[in-house]
Coordinates of C-alpha atoms and ligand atoms in Angstrom, one line a residue:
M1 CA 119.0 195.2 21.2
T2 CA 117.7 191.8 20.8
Q3 CA 120.0 189.8 18.2
H4 CA 118.7 187.2 16.0
I5 CA 119.8 183.8 14.3
S6 CA 117.7 182.2 11.7
I7 CA 117.1 179.0 9.9
I8 CA 116.6 179.6 6.3
G9 CA 114.8 176.5 4.1
Y10 CA 111.7 175.7 2.4
P11 CA 109.5 174.0 4.2
L12 CA 110.1 174.6 7.7
R13 CA 107.3 173.7 9.2
H14 CA 108.6 170.6 10.8
S15 CA 112.1 171.8 11.8
I16 CA 112.7 171.3 15.4
S17 CA 116.0 173.6 15.0
P18 CA 114.4 176.7 16.5
I19 CA 113.2 174.6 19.5
F20 CA 116.6 173.2 20.8
Q21 CA 118.5 176.1 19.8
Q22 CA 116.2 178.5 21.7
A23 CA 116.6 176.3 24.7
A24 CA 120.3 176.5 24.5
L25 CA 120.3 180.3 24.2
D26 CA 117.9 180.6 27.1
Y27 CA 120.0 178.4 29.1
Y28 CA 122.7 181.0 28.9
G29 CA 120.4 183.8 29.4
L30 CA 121.2 185.3 26.0
D31 CA 119.1 187.9 24.5
V32 CA 119.2 186.2 21.4
E33 CA 116.0 185.0 19.5
Y34 CA 116.2 182.0 17.1
E35 CA 113.8 182.4 14.3
A36 CA 112.3 180.2 11.4
W37 CA 112.7 182.2 8.0
E38 CA 110.5 180.2 5.6
T39 CA 112.1 181.4 2.4
N40 CA 111.2 180.7 -1.3
P41 CA 113.8 180.4 -3.9
L42 CA 112.9 183.7 -5.3
Q43 CA 113.6 185.3 -1.6
L44 CA 117.0 183.5 -1.1
S45 CA 119.2 186.2 -2.2
A46 CA 117.0 188.8 0.3
A47 CA 117.1 186.7 3.2
I48 CA 121.0 186.0 2.8
G49 CA 121.2 190.1 2.6
E50 CA 119.1 190.6 5.4
L51 CA 121.7 188.8 7.3
R52 CA 124.0 191.8 7.1
Y53 CA 121.9 193.9 9.2
P54 CA 123.5 194.4 12.7
R55 CA 120.4 192.7 14.7
N56 CA 121.6 189.4 12.9
L57 CA 124.4 187.0 14.3
G58 CA 124.2 184.2 11.8
A59 CA 121.9 181.5 10.4
N60 CA 121.2 177.8 9.8
V61 CA 120.7 176.7 6.1
T62 CA 118.6 173.7 5.2
I63 CA 116.7 171.6 2.2
P64 CA 116.7 173.0 -0.5
F65 CA 119.6 176.0 -0.3
K66 CA 122.8 174.3 1.3
E67 CA 124.5 174.4 -2.3
E68 CA 122.6 177.3 -3.7
V69 CA 124.0 179.7 -1.0
L70 CA 127.7 179.4 -1.5
P71 CA 127.9 182.2 -4.0
M72 CA 126.1 184.7 -1.7
L73 CA 128.8 184.3 0.9
D74 CA 132.2 186.2 1.6
D75 CA 134.0 183.3 2.5
L76 CA 133.9 179.3 3.3
D77 CA 135.8 177.3 5.9
E78 CA 137.9 174.1 4.3
V79 CA 135.2 171.8 4.8
A80 CA 131.9 173.8 3.6
D81 CA 134.4 174.5 0.5
E82 CA 135.4 170.9 -0.2
V83 CA 131.9 169.5 0.5
G84 CA 130.4 172.1 -1.5
A85 CA 127.6 172.7 0.8
V86 CA 126.7 175.1 3.8
N87 CA 124.5 174.6 6.7
T88 CA 125.7 177.3 9.1
I89 CA 126.6 181.2 8.3
V90 CA 128.4 183.1 10.8
K91 CA 128.8 187.0 10.6
R92 CA 132.2 188.4 11.6
E93 CA 132.5 191.9 11.5
D94 CA 130.6 192.5 8.1
L95 CA 131.3 189.3 6.7
L96 CA 129.2 186.2 6.2
L97 CA 131.0 183.0 6.5
G98 CA 129.8 179.7 5.6
Y99 CA 130.4 176.5 7.4
N100 CA 129.4 172.8 7.0
T101 CA 128.7 171.1 10.5
D102 CA 126.9 168.3 9.2
V103 CA 130.2 166.5 8.5
A104 CA 131.4 167.0 12.3
G105 CA 127.8 166.3 13.6
F106 CA 127.6 162.9 11.7
L107 CA 131.2 161.8 12.9
R108 CA 130.7 162.6 16.5
A109 CA 127.4 160.6 16.8
L110 CA 129.2 157.8 14.8
R111 CA 131.9 157.9 17.3
N112 CA 129.9 158.7 20.4
E113 CA 126.5 156.8 20.2
G114 CA 127.5 154.4 17.4
K115 CA 131.0 153.4 19.0
F116 CA 132.2 153.3 15.1
Q117 CA 135.7 154.4 14.2
P118 CA 135.6 154.5 10.3
A119 CA 139.5 154.3 9.5
G120 CA 140.0 151.4 7.2
R121 CA 136.3 150.3 6.9
A122 CA 133.8 149.8 4.3
A123 CA 130.7 151.5 4.0
V124 CA 127.4 151.3 2.1
I125 CA 125.7 154.6 1.7
L126 CA 122.0 154.8 0.4
G127 CA 121.3 157.9 -1.2
A128 CA 123.3 160.5 -3.2
G129 CA 121.9 163.8 -2.0
G130 CA 123.1 166.6 0.2
A131 CA 123.2 164.7 3.3
A132 CA 125.2 161.8 1.4
R133 CA 127.6 164.3 0.3
A134 CA 128.6 165.4 3.8
V135 CA 128.4 162.0 5.1
C136 CA 130.9 160.3 2.5
Y137 CA 133.3 163.4 2.8
G138 CA 133.4 162.6 6.7
L139 CA 134.0 159.0 6.1
L140 CA 136.8 159.6 3.6
A141 CA 138.4 162.2 5.7
E142 CA 138.5 159.5 8.7
G143 CA 140.2 157.1 6.6
A144 CA 137.1 154.9 5.3
S145 CA 138.9 152.3 2.9
R146 CA 135.7 151.7 0.7
L147 CA 132.5 153.6 -0.2
T148 CA 129.8 151.9 -2.0
L149 CA 126.8 154.5 -3.2
V150 CA 123.5 153.1 -3.6
N151 CA 120.7 155.2 -5.2
R152 CA 117.6 155.4 -7.1
S153 CA 118.8 157.7 -9.6
V154 CA 122.1 156.3 -10.9
E155 CA 123.3 159.3 -12.7
N156 CA 123.1 161.3 -9.3
A157 CA 125.6 158.6 -7.5
E158 CA 127.7 158.6 -10.2
E159 CA 128.1 162.4 -10.2
L160 CA 128.5 162.3 -6.3
A161 CA 131.4 159.4 -6.8
E162 CA 133.0 161.5 -9.4
A163 CA 133.3 164.5 -6.8
L164 CA 134.6 162.1 -4.2
K165 CA 137.1 160.6 -6.6
D166 CA 138.6 163.9 -7.1
L167 CA 138.5 164.6 -3.3
V168 CA 140.6 161.4 -2.9
G169 CA 143.2 162.0 -5.3
K170 CA 143.4 165.7 -4.1
K171 CA 144.0 164.8 -0.6
G172 CA 146.1 161.7 -1.2
L173 CA 143.3 159.5 0.5
H174 CA 143.5 155.5 -0.2
A175 CA 139.8 154.7 -0.6
E176 CA 137.7 152.9 -3.0
V177 CA 134.4 154.9 -4.5
N178 CA 131.8 152.6 -6.0
V179 CA 128.1 153.1 -7.4
L180 CA 125.7 150.5 -7.6
P181 CA 122.0 150.9 -8.7
Q182 CA 119.3 150.0 -5.9
D183 CA 117.5 146.7 -6.1
V184 CA 120.5 144.7 -8.1
P185 CA 121.9 141.7 -6.6
G186 CA 125.4 143.3 -5.9
V187 CA 124.1 145.2 -3.4
E188 CA 123.7 142.2 -0.8
G189 CA 127.4 141.3 -1.8
A190 CA 128.1 145.1 -0.8
L191 CA 126.4 144.6 2.4
A192 CA 127.9 141.5 3.1
E193 CA 131.3 143.0 2.8
C194 CA 130.8 146.4 4.7
E195 CA 130.5 147.3 8.3
L196 CA 128.5 150.2 8.1
V197 CA 125.3 151.2 6.4
V198 CA 124.0 154.8 6.6
N199 CA 120.8 155.7 5.2
C200 CA 120.8 159.2 3.6
T201 CA 117.7 158.9 1.7
S202 CA 114.6 160.6 3.0
L203 CA 112.7 157.3 3.1
G204 CA 111.3 156.9 6.6
M205 CA 110.7 160.5 7.6
K206 CA 107.8 161.5 9.1
H207 CA 105.6 164.2 7.3
G208 CA 107.6 163.4 4.0
G209 CA 104.9 161.1 2.5
Q210 CA 107.2 157.9 2.9
E211 CA 106.8 157.4 6.3
K212 CA 106.5 153.9 6.2
R213 CA 109.0 153.1 3.9
S214 CA 112.7 151.2 4.5
P215 CA 115.3 151.6 2.0
L216 CA 116.2 147.9 2.8
R217 CA 114.3 144.7 4.2
A218 CA 115.5 142.8 7.5
E219 CA 116.6 140.0 5.0
Q220 CA 119.1 142.2 3.2
I221 CA 120.8 143.3 6.4
P222 CA 123.8 141.6 7.7
R223 CA 123.7 141.2 11.6
H224 CA 127.5 142.3 12.0
V225 CA 126.6 145.8 10.6
L226 CA 125.8 149.0 12.2
V227 CA 122.8 150.7 10.7
Y228 CA 122.8 154.3 11.1
D229 CA 119.6 156.2 9.7
L230 CA 119.9 160.2 9.3
V231 CA 116.4 160.2 9.7
Y232 CA 115.3 161.4 13.0
N233 CA 111.6 161.8 13.2
P234 CA 110.3 159.3 14.0
T235 CA 113.2 158.0 16.2
E236 CA 112.4 154.3 15.4
T237 CA 112.3 154.5 11.5
P238 CA 111.1 151.4 9.2
L239 CA 115.0 150.9 8.4
L240 CA 116.1 150.9 12.0
K241 CA 113.2 148.3 13.0
A242 CA 114.4 146.0 10.0
A243 CA 117.7 146.5 11.6
A244 CA 116.7 145.4 14.6
V245 CA 114.8 142.3 13.5
A246 CA 117.9 141.4 11.6
G247 CA 120.0 141.7 15.0
A248 CA 122.1 144.5 13.9
R249 CA 123.2 147.5 16.0
T250 CA 121.6 150.6 15.0
L251 CA 122.1 154.6 15.3
G252 CA 119.2 157.1 14.8
G253 CA 119.8 160.6 13.2
L254 CA 118.8 162.7 16.4
P255 CA 122.3 162.6 17.7
M256 CA 123.6 164.0 14.4
L257 CA 121.0 166.6 14.3
V258 CA 122.0 167.9 17.9
Y259 CA 125.6 167.8 17.3
Q260 CA 125.5 169.6 14.1
G261 CA 123.4 172.2 15.8
A262 CA 125.7 172.3 18.7
A263 CA 128.8 172.9 16.3
A264 CA 127.0 175.8 15.1
F265 CA 125.8 177.1 18.3
E266 CA 129.4 177.1 19.3
L267 CA 130.4 179.1 16.3
W268 CA 127.7 181.9 16.8
T269 CA 128.3 182.5 20.6
G270 CA 131.5 181.5 21.4
R271 CA 129.9 179.4 24.4
E272 CA 130.0 175.8 25.0
A273 CA 126.7 174.1 23.6
P274 CA 124.7 173.1 26.5
L275 CA 124.2 169.5 25.1
Q276 CA 121.9 168.0 27.8
V277 CA 119.3 170.7 27.4
M278 CA 119.8 170.6 23.6
F279 CA 118.8 166.9 23.7
E280 CA 116.2 167.3 26.0
A281 CA 114.5 170.0 24.1
A282 CA 114.9 168.2 20.7
G283 CA 113.6 164.9 22.1
A284 CA 110.3 166.6 23.5
A285 CA 109.7 168.4 20.1
L286 CA 109.4 165.3 18.1
D287 CA 105.5 164.6 17.3
Ligands
LIG1 P1 118.2 165.6 -0.6 O1 119.3 165.9 -1.4 O2 117.0 165.7 -1.0 O3 118.5 163.8 -1.3 C1 117.4 163.1 -0.9 C2 118.0 161.5 -1.6 O4 116.6 160.6 -1.3 C3 118.4 161.3 -2.9 O5 119.4 160.1 -2.9 C4 117.0 160.7 -3.4 O6 117.2 160.0 -4.6 C5 116.6 159.9 -2.3 N1 115.2 159.5 -2.4 C6 114.1 160.4 -2.1 N2 113.0 159.8 -2.4 C7 113.0 158.5 -2.5 C8 112.4 157.4 -2.9 N3 111.3 157.3 -2.9 N4 113.2 156.2 -3.2 C9 114.5 156.0 -3.0 N5 115.3 157.0 -2.9 C10 114.7 158.3 -2.6 O7 118.0 165.4 0.8 P2 119.3 165.5 1.8 O8 119.6 166.7 2.5 O9 120.3 164.7 1.3 O10 118.4 164.7 3.2 C11 118.3 163.2 3.2 C12 117.7 162.8 4.4 O11 118.7 162.6 5.6 C13 116.5 163.7 5.0 O12 115.5 162.6 5.5 C14 116.9 164.4 6.1 O13 115.9 165.0 6.8 C15 118.2 163.6 6.5 N6 119.2 164.4 7.3 C16 119.3 164.2 8.6 C17 120.4 165.2 9.2 C18 120.4 165.0 10.7 O14 121.0 165.7 11.2 N7 120.0 164.0 11.1 C19 121.0 165.9 8.3 C20 121.0 166.0 7.0 C21 119.9 165.4 6.5 P3 117.5 160.5 -6.3 O15 118.9 160.8 -6.3 O16 117.1 159.4 -7.0 O17 116.4 161.7 -6.2

């Protein structure tokens, strides 16, 4: 019987996960099909119920369901539980288990491609949505000393900061978490004092209607920082172009996308993810 893995989200038209995950499954000759299940919010619980059928091995979960899916699962791993978001579901026996591989994907790209170790270092995080939550969790878990959250809606950043402060207290970490509204003079000060800037907003993303926009101008970016843009399409985003003009080091979102997918692949199949195959398929799939 052909088995199935799906990606559940809305919209899914531009997702490249089906392409690089299928390439990895085909590399091992597995009789598994990776399918896009475009799911509206009213269909979510039925889609999760369908994962319990014998033909399914699990799923990826993406915008806008990474948080909503939590109560529909039987158990969560520690990272997914603490982040409060699931991007990977694995079926074991009859149980649906939730994982968050975004954190591991973000950190692996930061270390491998970004050559950056977060311990004891300060970062400015642009955005306060689901991706920012995973990024902040990863940086704090790795010992970052200070996070400054800069977001369009200050109340969303404050809500995230409160959750992060709880985490810092619970885990006995030594880290400071601050919030700044965007476009205030204090942002320049925070940028000057940090070593890492991570864009977790959707500004610059192709097909999102904000393709030409950058969250920072070149003159705001200090040349000593690493600028990491989670946006992966295009590979050279407006922010990364501005960072290059400023003379700063840059890292795009494609390695994180592939690494989070690789971690999910290993959970579903128990096999080592064929990274080169996945990187080549993902790179070729960008339009
Ligand atoms: P999300 O939960 O919808 O959050 C979107 C964030 O962008 C919020 O902070 C929002 O601010 C901000 N934003 C949206 N439009 C804006 C605008 N016009 N001006 C200023 N800020 C704006 O989305 P997400 O899941 O966190 O994803 C964010 C980005 O990360 C997306 O582009 C996604 O593709 C990318 N991502 C990449 C990877 C990867 O593997 N490379 C993984 C996950 C996500 P408000 O709070 O004010 O609304």
